[in-house]
């Protein structure tokens, strides 16, 4: 029992730190600022569902899929870094806040951003996927696997609750405050993107050099 509790706490803290729900919220706010309350809720729910499915799939089949397709986690980090950087550029110029979504396009827009970039790579990025694979390998029993899945559900549940409260924060900040926050977060995301890119590119580059 003590081992299960320890594993559960470890699973929760690592996923909560990596996913960082409070860090996801500003991006969600800026990308859904032109949506109504129901569309914003639908976006949050779809993003969380997509994240859960992705994490669980990689937790159980990650090593097999990576080996089958010849994909490394470092390559995933490089791609994630590029996506982050491009998104940060748009946010820095307040482009995301200026996107006007027509009523007829709302459903398509919600589906698009709920998968990318909200679910992947913002919520379920290289870190969360890697952590899921590693933690599942450490879960030697069915009980430990159940605890791991439970921890993932709790963290994503907390993330959903935070995203659903984003509407109130948008009203509190107003358009000007939202644009300022978006530019600040854009700058931060670009820095994170560089770190993502370099953390993935460095091992790849070292392998190329050592191979020569």
XYZ file of C-alpha atoms in Angstrom:
212
model
C 0.000 0.000 0.000
C 2.827 2.383 0.890
C 4.468 1.696 -2.467
C 1.212 2.430 -4.296
C 0.716 5.715 -2.433
C 4.296 6.770 -3.142
C 3.942 5.869 -6.809
C 0.637 7.754 -6.997
C 2.125 10.907 -5.469
C 5.117 10.685 -7.803
C 2.843 10.205 -10.833
C 0.631 13.157 -9.879
C 3.443 15.596 -9.125
C 5.444 14.784 -12.250
C 2.445 15.074 -14.594
C 1.156 18.225 -12.890
C 4.564 19.880 -13.161
C 5.089 18.857 -16.787
C 1.573 19.701 -18.015
C 1.490 22.938 -15.957
C -2.251 23.792 -16.185
C -1.653 27.417 -15.132
C 0.805 27.819 -18.009
C -1.695 26.428 -20.520
C -4.490 28.788 -19.423
C -3.162 32.062 -20.963
C -2.703 30.397 -24.369
C -6.200 28.927 -24.137
C -7.581 32.345 -23.186
C -6.030 34.121 -26.166
C -6.992 31.453 -28.697
C -10.623 31.316 -27.556
C -11.193 35.000 -26.801
C -13.570 35.383 -29.778
C -15.625 32.300 -28.945
C -18.807 32.228 -26.896
C -19.016 30.454 -23.541
C -20.334 27.151 -24.920
C -17.770 26.985 -27.744
C -14.987 27.720 -25.247
C -16.215 24.888 -23.022
C -16.383 22.520 -25.999
C -12.812 23.451 -26.959
C -11.531 22.789 -23.435
C -13.315 19.429 -23.160
C -12.107 18.234 -26.580
C -8.542 19.312 -25.803
C -8.547 17.427 -22.496
C -10.115 14.324 -24.075
C -7.561 14.364 -26.913
C -4.747 14.790 -24.385
C -5.991 11.878 -22.266
C -6.308 9.545 -25.255
C -2.854 10.536 -26.520
C -1.157 10.058 -23.137
C -2.793 6.664 -22.571
C -1.929 5.429 -26.077
C 1.714 6.404 -25.676
C 1.836 5.033 -22.120
C 0.884 1.554 -23.331
C 2.367 1.533 -26.833
C 4.931 4.362 -26.831
C 8.067 2.254 -26.962
C 6.597 -0.022 -29.641
C 5.449 2.893 -31.824
C 8.718 4.786 -31.499
C 10.751 1.713 -32.426
C 8.404 0.735 -35.271
C 8.515 4.151 -36.931
C 12.101 4.865 -35.948
C 11.058 7.978 -34.013
C 13.040 9.313 -31.083
C 11.738 11.490 -28.280
C 14.417 14.014 -29.231
C 12.906 14.357 -32.706
C 9.532 14.941 -31.049
C 11.103 17.692 -28.943
C 12.551 19.388 -32.026
C 9.176 19.422 -33.798
C 7.421 20.581 -30.624
C 9.942 23.404 -30.293
C 9.270 24.583 -33.847
C 5.488 24.544 -33.284
C 5.925 26.442 -29.999
C 8.159 29.050 -31.651
C 5.757 29.758 -34.526
C 2.843 30.016 -32.096
C 4.880 32.337 -29.851
C 5.603 34.586 -32.851
C 1.895 34.905 -33.571
C 1.126 35.638 -29.926
C 3.929 38.209 -29.694
C 2.310 40.120 -32.570
C -1.175 39.611 -31.068
C -2.288 37.756 -34.194
C -4.174 35.101 -32.277
C -6.351 37.699 -30.575
C -7.248 39.282 -33.934
C -8.597 36.122 -35.480
C -12.300 36.610 -36.035
C -14.214 33.357 -36.201
C -17.393 33.360 -38.257
C -20.395 31.591 -36.749
C -20.353 29.009 -39.541
C -16.666 28.284 -38.897
C -16.799 27.934 -35.109
C -17.181 24.132 -35.097
C -14.199 23.670 -37.438
C -12.110 26.169 -35.481
C -12.893 24.465 -32.165
C -11.934 21.059 -33.578
C -8.709 22.434 -35.067
C -7.283 24.236 -32.032
C -8.508 21.666 -29.509
C -6.207 19.053 -31.078
C -3.317 21.311 -32.134
C -1.858 23.255 -30.453
C -3.898 22.930 -27.225
C -3.902 19.144 -26.759
C -0.662 18.583 -28.679
C 1.870 19.925 -27.795
C 0.609 22.359 -25.097
C -1.077 19.902 -22.717
C 0.294 16.627 -24.028
C 3.778 17.554 -25.165
C 7.055 15.634 -25.402
C 7.536 15.832 -21.644
C 4.124 14.371 -20.795
C 4.449 11.639 -23.420
C 7.958 10.713 -22.296
C 6.863 10.708 -18.666
C 3.885 8.473 -19.491
C 6.126 5.945 -21.236
C 8.710 5.921 -18.440
C 6.150 5.755 -15.605
C 4.245 2.940 -17.301
C 7.469 0.965 -17.574
C 7.981 1.458 -13.819
C 4.391 0.317 -13.089
C 5.097 -3.380 -12.654
C 1.626 -4.389 -11.433
C -1.950 -3.806 -12.595
C -2.596 -1.816 -9.414
C 0.306 0.533 -10.153
C -0.919 0.975 -13.717
C -4.383 1.844 -12.383
C -2.848 4.386 -9.980
C -0.888 5.933 -12.852
C -4.008 6.263 -15.008
C -5.874 7.712 -12.023
C -3.150 10.320 -11.489
C -3.345 11.315 -15.164
C -7.136 11.689 -14.907
C -6.839 13.868 -11.777
C -4.239 16.171 -13.363
C -6.248 16.544 -16.568
C -9.388 17.125 -14.482
C -7.659 19.994 -12.684
C -6.480 21.340 -16.038
C -10.056 21.234 -17.388
C -11.369 23.101 -14.337
C -8.758 25.827 -14.817
C -9.515 26.161 -18.538
C -13.252 26.382 -17.890
C -12.649 29.311 -15.517
C -10.652 31.185 -18.167
C -13.762 33.016 -19.396
C -14.081 34.953 -16.129
C -10.442 35.984 -16.350
C -10.924 37.202 -19.937
C -13.772 39.473 -18.803
C -11.689 40.735 -15.891
C -8.683 41.619 -18.057
C -10.566 43.095 -21.016
C -9.231 43.277 -24.575
C -6.191 45.418 -23.726
C -5.170 43.256 -20.806
C -5.682 40.138 -22.885
C -3.405 41.474 -25.649
C -0.703 42.443 -23.136
C -0.871 39.004 -21.512
C -0.776 37.349 -24.920
C 2.391 39.219 -25.934
C 4.110 38.384 -22.642
C 3.154 34.718 -22.930
C 4.262 34.723 -26.565
C 7.727 35.848 -25.510
C 7.877 33.211 -22.782
C 6.665 30.488 -25.163
C 9.360 31.423 -27.701
C 11.994 30.997 -24.979
C 10.485 27.636 -24.009
C 10.459 26.693 -27.707
C 14.203 27.332 -27.995
C 14.817 25.170 -24.920
C 12.621 22.406 -26.385
C 14.412 22.590 -29.716
C 17.916 22.598 -28.251
C 17.161 19.798 -25.756
C 16.108 17.624 -28.687
C 18.641 18.814 -31.266
C 21.725 18.555 -29.039
C 21.568 14.731 -28.568
C 20.777 14.279 -32.281
C 23.744 16.458 -33.236
C 26.006 14.579 -30.823
C 24.937 11.273 -32.352
C 25.736 12.604 -35.839
C 29.175 13.805 -34.723
C 29.993 10.588 -32.850
C 28.793 8.564 -35.836
C 31.318 10.286 -38.014
